[in-house]
Amino acid sequence: MIPDWRSERWRMVDRQLRKRGIHDPRVLDAMLTIPREEFVPHEARVCSYQDEPLQIGFGQTISQPYMTALMAELLELNGTETVLDVGSGSGYHAAVLGQLAARVISIEIIPGLAHQAEQNLARTSLGGKITVICGDGSQGWPDAAPYAGISVAAAAPEIPEALLTQLGDPGRLVIPVGDLWDQELRLVVKSEGIIRERIATFCRFVPLRGGAGWR
Ligand code: SAH
């Protein structure tokens, strides 16, 4: 029997997001409309709306829905921004950001996943505003900077300097920072030349690789 994806999405949004405090209507709407089941491997489809990360191949995961929503909400997007998404993975998070911003540059270090993200976005017709690039996102992507929003889906030992440089003013950056097992999700807000930082929550992401990552 084919699951009723719309009801699964609705339940996920209600139980995992709204009840945990996600309130931005644009974020809730994006999570309610984007077919997450199209971004997970075929054999894991029935698990698409579970409250946990899922394996997507190459030792990587698609983040827990709550984490994707929280990170998107923290960026406070209004639809006019250019956003950098580091760690395309399945392309799901990029699709969510694509519904919230004007343009998304999504960068992925594993060629097979960059290809997969691109294919998932094309198949769902959600890739219109999204450019997937294969490269080391720990160095950002200077060509399209500055970014009003930067979202990093892999854990860094420290906030990469290049990302702070490429963050616009005003601009908001979300990134998990810590060791390989425990991290804090940090929100960095740049405004009128001043950078402020706070911890949004505690989390566990796959490691950021590349020059400013764990290599
Ligand atoms: N946002 C993804 C989650 C991907 S998990 C989704 O919605 O499915 C994190 C991803 O970051 C992995 O695919 C991993 O390969 C990628 N990654 C790790 N280090 C990176 C780097 N330096 N540059 C770009 N991508 C990186």
mmCIF file of C-alpha atoms and ligand atoms in Angstrom:
data_model
loop_
_atom_site.group_PDB
_atom_site.id
_atom_site.type_symbol
_atom_site.label_atom_id
_atom_site.label_comp_id
_atom_site.label_asym_id
_atom_site.label_seq_id
_atom_site.Cartn_x
_atom_site.Cartn_y
_atom_site.Cartn_z
ATOM 1 C CA MET A 1 0.000 0.000 0.000
ATOM 2 C CA ILE A 2 1.288 3.454 -0.912
ATOM 3 C CA PRO A 3 1.394 5.732 2.122
ATOM 4 C CA ASP A 4 -0.697 8.889 2.107
ATOM 5 C CA TRP A 5 2.225 11.292 1.942
ATOM 6 C CA ARG A 6 0.108 14.404 2.443
ATOM 7 C CA SER A 7 -1.223 13.127 5.773
ATOM 8 C CA GLU A 8 2.260 11.996 6.813
ATOM 9 C CA ARG A 9 3.572 15.484 6.051
ATOM 10 C CA TRP A 10 0.739 17.072 7.950
ATOM 11 C CA ARG A 11 1.385 14.879 10.993
ATOM 12 C CA MET A 12 5.121 15.617 10.836
ATOM 13 C CA VAL A 13 4.531 19.366 10.690
ATOM 14 C CA ASP A 14 2.068 19.259 13.551
ATOM 15 C CA ARG A 15 3.851 16.878 15.936
ATOM 16 C CA GLN A 16 7.523 17.422 15.185
ATOM 17 C CA LEU A 17 7.550 21.099 14.223
ATOM 18 C CA ARG A 18 4.612 23.144 15.559
ATOM 19 C CA LYS A 19 4.512 21.410 18.922
ATOM 20 C CA ARG A 20 8.254 22.000 19.317
ATOM 21 C CA GLY A 21 7.961 25.703 18.648
ATOM 22 C CA ILE A 22 8.587 26.186 14.922
ATOM 23 C CA HIS A 23 6.155 29.009 14.122
ATOM 24 C CA ASP A 24 7.262 30.844 10.936
ATOM 25 C CA PRO A 25 4.273 30.230 8.613
ATOM 26 C CA ARG A 26 6.487 30.253 5.511
ATOM 27 C CA VAL A 27 8.718 27.533 6.978
ATOM 28 C CA LEU A 28 5.748 25.409 8.068
ATOM 29 C CA ASP A 29 4.216 25.819 4.623
ATOM 30 C CA ALA A 30 7.435 24.754 2.877
ATOM 31 C CA MET A 31 7.703 21.657 5.089
ATOM 32 C CA LEU A 32 4.042 20.911 4.379
ATOM 33 C CA THR A 33 4.385 21.101 0.608
ATOM 34 C CA ILE A 34 7.838 19.718 -0.239
ATOM 35 C CA PRO A 35 7.715 15.939 -0.849
ATOM 36 C CA ARG A 36 10.464 14.685 1.454
ATOM 37 C CA GLU A 37 9.837 11.124 0.220
ATOM 38 C CA GLU A 38 11.330 12.177 -3.139
ATOM 39 C CA PHE A 39 14.647 12.979 -1.437
ATOM 40 C CA VAL A 40 15.243 9.755 0.482
ATOM 41 C CA PRO A 41 16.479 6.485 -1.062
ATOM 42 C CA HIS A 42 13.720 4.350 -2.457
ATOM 43 C CA GLU A 43 14.083 1.591 0.157
ATOM 44 C CA ALA A 44 13.777 4.123 3.004
ATOM 45 C CA ARG A 45 10.739 5.942 1.632
ATOM 46 C CA VAL A 46 8.333 4.634 4.263
ATOM 47 C CA CYS A 47 10.572 6.303 6.869
ATOM 48 C CA SER A 48 10.512 9.704 5.103
ATOM 49 C CA TYR A 49 8.560 11.494 7.835
ATOM 50 C CA GLN A 50 10.140 9.862 10.872
ATOM 51 C CA ASP A 51 11.586 12.062 13.572
ATOM 52 C CA GLU A 52 15.236 11.257 12.778
ATOM 53 C CA PRO A 53 17.989 11.595 10.185
ATOM 54 C CA LEU A 54 18.076 8.914 7.438
ATOM 55 C CA GLN A 55 20.953 7.384 5.504
ATOM 56 C CA ILE A 56 21.252 8.710 1.946
ATOM 57 C CA GLY A 57 24.381 6.832 0.849
ATOM 58 C CA PHE A 58 28.089 7.723 0.891
ATOM 59 C CA GLY A 59 27.921 7.552 4.711
ATOM 60 C CA GLN A 60 25.802 10.721 4.833
ATOM 61 C CA THR A 61 22.323 11.518 6.120
ATOM 62 C CA ILE A 62 19.341 13.708 5.356
ATOM 63 C CA SER A 63 18.816 15.733 8.549
ATOM 64 C CA GLN A 64 15.901 15.206 10.937
ATOM 65 C CA PRO A 65 12.910 17.287 9.695
ATOM 66 C CA TYR A 66 12.920 19.384 12.880
ATOM 67 C CA MET A 67 16.567 20.365 12.346
ATOM 68 C CA THR A 68 15.911 21.438 8.743
ATOM 69 C CA ALA A 69 12.929 23.523 9.869
ATOM 70 C CA LEU A 70 14.753 25.073 12.824
ATOM 71 C CA MET A 71 17.749 26.048 10.703
ATOM 72 C CA ALA A 72 15.483 27.543 8.037
ATOM 73 C CA GLU A 73 13.481 29.477 10.635
ATOM 74 C CA LEU A 74 16.615 30.901 12.256
ATOM 75 C CA LEU A 75 17.598 32.499 8.927
ATOM 76 C CA GLU A 76 14.400 34.650 8.997
ATOM 77 C CA LEU A 77 14.099 34.697 5.216
ATOM 78 C CA ASN A 78 11.479 36.816 3.434
ATOM 79 C CA GLY A 79 11.919 35.703 -0.160
ATOM 80 C CA THR A 80 14.374 38.335 -1.413
ATOM 81 C CA GLU A 81 17.650 36.753 -0.305
ATOM 82 C CA THR A 82 20.519 34.855 -1.846
ATOM 83 C CA VAL A 83 21.332 31.918 0.436
ATOM 84 C CA LEU A 84 24.308 29.565 0.616
ATOM 85 C CA ASP A 85 23.480 25.968 1.591
ATOM 86 C CA VAL A 86 26.601 23.999 2.550
ATOM 87 C CA GLY A 87 26.139 20.201 2.280
ATOM 88 C CA SER A 88 23.490 19.557 -0.397
ATOM 89 C CA GLY A 89 23.187 15.852 0.483
ATOM 90 C CA SER A 90 19.784 14.810 -0.844
ATOM 91 C CA GLY A 91 18.868 18.353 -1.907
ATOM 92 C CA TYR A 92 15.890 18.454 0.496
ATOM 93 C CA HIS A 93 17.155 21.302 2.662
ATOM 94 C CA ALA A 94 18.030 23.255 -0.500
ATOM 95 C CA ALA A 95 14.459 22.738 -1.732
ATOM 96 C CA VAL A 96 13.092 24.124 1.541
ATOM 97 C CA LEU A 97 15.403 27.142 1.328
ATOM 98 C CA GLY A 98 14.445 27.588 -2.333
ATOM 99 C CA GLN A 99 10.843 28.116 -1.288
ATOM 100 C CA LEU A 100 11.883 30.733 1.285
ATOM 101 C CA ALA A 101 14.515 32.786 -0.596
ATOM 102 C CA ALA A 102 15.124 34.266 -4.050
ATOM 103 C CA ARG A 103 18.166 32.200 -4.921
ATOM 104 C CA VAL A 104 20.066 29.280 -3.371
ATOM 105 C CA ILE A 105 23.618 28.179 -4.029
ATOM 106 C CA SER A 106 23.922 24.638 -2.683
ATOM 107 C CA ILE A 107 27.412 23.180 -2.432
ATOM 108 C CA GLU A 108 28.309 19.519 -1.868
ATOM 109 C CA ILE A 109 31.762 17.971 -1.548
ATOM 110 C CA ILE A 110 30.861 14.386 -2.635
ATOM 111 C CA PRO A 111 30.316 14.297 -6.413
ATOM 112 C CA GLY A 112 27.814 11.398 -6.238
ATOM 113 C CA LEU A 113 25.647 13.330 -3.786
ATOM 114 C CA ALA A 114 25.872 16.607 -5.718
ATOM 115 C CA HIS A 115 24.541 14.655 -8.691
ATOM 116 C CA GLN A 116 21.817 13.038 -6.592
ATOM 117 C CA ALA A 117 20.722 16.401 -5.158
ATOM 118 C CA GLU A 118 20.539 17.881 -8.634
ATOM 119 C CA GLN A 119 18.483 14.943 -9.899
ATOM 120 C CA ASN A 120 16.088 15.014 -6.950
ATOM 121 C CA LEU A 121 15.540 18.752 -7.446
ATOM 122 C CA ALA A 122 15.002 18.363 -11.190
ATOM 123 C CA ARG A 123 12.584 15.421 -10.809
ATOM 124 C CA THR A 124 10.429 17.347 -8.330
ATOM 125 C CA SER A 125 10.653 20.576 -10.388
ATOM 126 C CA LEU A 126 11.879 22.343 -7.239
ATOM 127 C CA GLY A 127 15.300 23.277 -8.595
ATOM 128 C CA GLY A 128 14.370 26.481 -10.417
ATOM 129 C CA LYS A 129 16.073 28.855 -7.978
ATOM 130 C CA ILE A 130 18.774 26.436 -6.897
ATOM 131 C CA THR A 131 22.295 25.992 -8.285
ATOM 132 C CA VAL A 132 24.035 22.821 -7.068
ATOM 133 C CA ILE A 133 27.819 23.031 -7.100
ATOM 134 C CA CYS A 134 30.300 20.260 -6.335
ATOM 135 C CA GLY A 135 33.057 21.700 -4.180
ATOM 136 C CA ASP A 136 34.384 22.418 -0.701
ATOM 137 C CA GLY A 137 31.732 24.517 1.003
ATOM 138 C CA SER A 138 33.956 25.104 4.031
ATOM 139 C CA GLN A 139 35.481 27.794 1.802
ATOM 140 C CA GLY A 140 32.030 29.134 0.916
ATOM 141 C CA TRP A 141 31.365 30.168 -2.669
ATOM 142 C CA PRO A 142 32.689 33.681 -3.205
ATOM 143 C CA ASP A 143 31.220 34.064 -6.714
ATOM 144 C CA ALA A 144 27.693 34.679 -5.439
ATOM 145 C CA ALA A 145 28.570 36.397 -2.118
ATOM 146 C CA PRO A 146 27.477 38.245 -0.073
ATOM 147 C CA TYR A 147 24.795 35.939 1.309
ATOM 148 C CA ALA A 148 21.938 37.164 3.484
ATOM 149 C CA GLY A 149 21.698 33.613 4.788
ATOM 150 C CA ILE A 150 24.183 30.755 5.132
ATOM 151 C CA SER A 151 23.107 27.310 6.314
ATOM 152 C CA VAL A 152 25.671 24.598 7.057
ATOM 153 C CA ALA A 153 24.421 20.998 7.429
ATOM 154 C CA ALA A 154 27.704 19.463 8.626
ATOM 155 C CA ALA A 155 29.540 19.969 11.911
ATOM 156 C CA ALA A 156 32.639 22.175 11.952
ATOM 157 C CA PRO A 157 35.404 22.378 14.571
ATOM 158 C CA GLU A 158 35.064 26.177 14.358
ATOM 159 C CA ILE A 159 33.110 28.623 12.232
ATOM 160 C CA PRO A 160 35.013 28.793 8.909
ATOM 161 C CA GLU A 161 36.462 32.275 8.375
ATOM 162 C CA ALA A 162 35.435 32.268 4.688
ATOM 163 C CA LEU A 163 31.771 31.908 5.660
ATOM 164 C CA LEU A 164 31.943 34.905 8.005
ATOM 165 C CA THR A 165 33.590 36.942 5.235
ATOM 166 C CA GLN A 166 30.941 35.950 2.697
ATOM 167 C CA LEU A 167 28.051 36.607 5.084
ATOM 168 C CA GLY A 168 26.209 39.790 4.100
ATOM 169 C CA ASP A 169 25.314 42.682 6.401
ATOM 170 C CA PRO A 170 22.607 42.165 7.438
ATOM 171 C CA GLY A 171 23.113 38.431 7.369
ATOM 172 C CA ARG A 172 22.392 35.281 9.368
ATOM 173 C CA LEU A 173 24.450 32.082 9.511
ATOM 174 C CA VAL A 174 23.487 28.752 11.136
ATOM 175 C CA ILE A 175 26.117 26.106 11.726
ATOM 176 C CA PRO A 176 26.727 23.163 14.069
ATOM 177 C CA VAL A 177 30.042 23.659 15.880
ATOM 178 C CA GLY A 178 31.777 21.178 18.171
ATOM 179 C CA ASP A 179 33.580 17.841 18.091
ATOM 180 C CA LEU A 180 32.575 14.800 16.033
ATOM 181 C CA TRP A 181 29.947 13.629 18.536
ATOM 182 C CA ASP A 182 28.399 16.648 20.239
ATOM 183 C CA GLN A 183 27.800 20.042 18.783
ATOM 184 C CA GLU A 184 25.896 23.222 19.412
ATOM 185 C CA LEU A 185 23.860 24.760 16.630
ATOM 186 C CA ARG A 186 25.092 28.337 16.507
ATOM 187 C CA LEU A 187 23.302 31.317 15.055
ATOM 188 C CA VAL A 188 25.558 34.161 13.937
ATOM 189 C CA VAL A 189 23.889 37.490 13.188
ATOM 190 C CA LYS A 190 25.745 40.248 11.369
ATOM 191 C CA SER A 191 24.207 43.695 11.538
ATOM 192 C CA GLU A 192 25.751 47.129 10.999
ATOM 193 C CA GLY A 193 29.223 45.662 11.155
ATOM 194 C CA ILE A 194 28.628 43.912 14.472
ATOM 195 C CA ILE A 195 28.637 40.127 14.806
ATOM 196 C CA ARG A 196 26.593 38.487 17.551
ATOM 197 C CA GLU A 197 26.375 34.800 18.274
ATOM 198 C CA ARG A 198 24.084 32.547 20.270
ATOM 199 C CA ILE A 199 23.493 28.835 20.764
ATOM 200 C CA ALA A 200 20.136 27.747 19.339
ATOM 201 C CA THR A 201 20.250 24.122 20.478
ATOM 202 C CA PHE A 202 22.475 21.057 20.902
ATOM 203 C CA CYS A 203 22.784 18.618 18.041
ATOM 204 C CA ARG A 204 24.704 15.936 16.207
ATOM 205 C CA PHE A 205 25.542 16.315 12.514
ATOM 206 C CA VAL A 206 27.893 14.481 10.151
ATOM 207 C CA PRO A 207 31.349 16.096 10.048
ATOM 208 C CA LEU A 208 32.199 19.007 7.764
ATOM 209 C CA ARG A 209 35.081 17.983 5.529
ATOM 210 C CA GLY A 210 37.447 20.074 3.435
ATOM 211 C CA GLY A 211 39.916 22.847 4.228
ATOM 212 C CA ALA A 212 38.120 24.403 7.195
ATOM 213 C CA GLY A 213 36.526 21.138 8.290
ATOM 214 C CA TRP A 214 37.843 17.847 9.626
ATOM 215 C CA ARG A 215 39.603 17.086 6.262
HETATM 216 N N1 SAH B 1 21.218 19.195 3.704
HETATM 217 C C1 SAH B 1 21.260 17.779 3.452
HETATM 218 C C2 SAH B 1 21.927 17.069 4.598
HETATM 219 C C3 SAH B 1 23.219 16.569 4.193
HETATM 220 S S1 SAH B 1 24.262 15.945 5.446
HETATM 221 C C4 SAH B 1 19.920 17.201 3.132
HETATM 222 O O1 SAH B 1 18.916 17.897 3.261
HETATM 223 O O2 SAH B 1 19.859 16.041 2.703
HETATM 224 C C5 SAH B 1 25.676 16.942 5.218
HETATM 225 C C6 SAH B 1 26.273 16.948 3.845
HETATM 226 O O3 SAH B 1 27.414 17.813 3.899
HETATM 227 C C7 SAH B 1 26.807 15.607 3.354
HETATM 228 O O4 SAH B 1 26.206 15.318 2.127
HETATM 229 C C8 SAH B 1 28.314 15.830 3.202
HETATM 230 O O5 SAH B 1 28.885 15.144 2.122
HETATM 231 C C9 SAH B 1 28.357 17.327 2.994
HETATM 232 N N2 SAH B 1 29.643 17.981 3.278
HETATM 233 C C10 SAH B 1 30.548 17.695 4.248
HETATM 234 N N3 SAH B 1 31.590 18.533 4.184
HETATM 235 C C11 SAH B 1 31.340 19.384 3.145
HETATM 236 C C12 SAH B 1 32.063 20.477 2.571
HETATM 237 N N4 SAH B 1 33.234 20.880 3.055
HETATM 238 N N5 SAH B 1 31.522 21.108 1.523
HETATM 239 C C13 SAH B 1 30.315 20.710 1.015
HETATM 240 N N6 SAH B 1 29.597 19.692 1.506
HETATM 241 C C14 SAH B 1 30.105 19.026 2.565
#
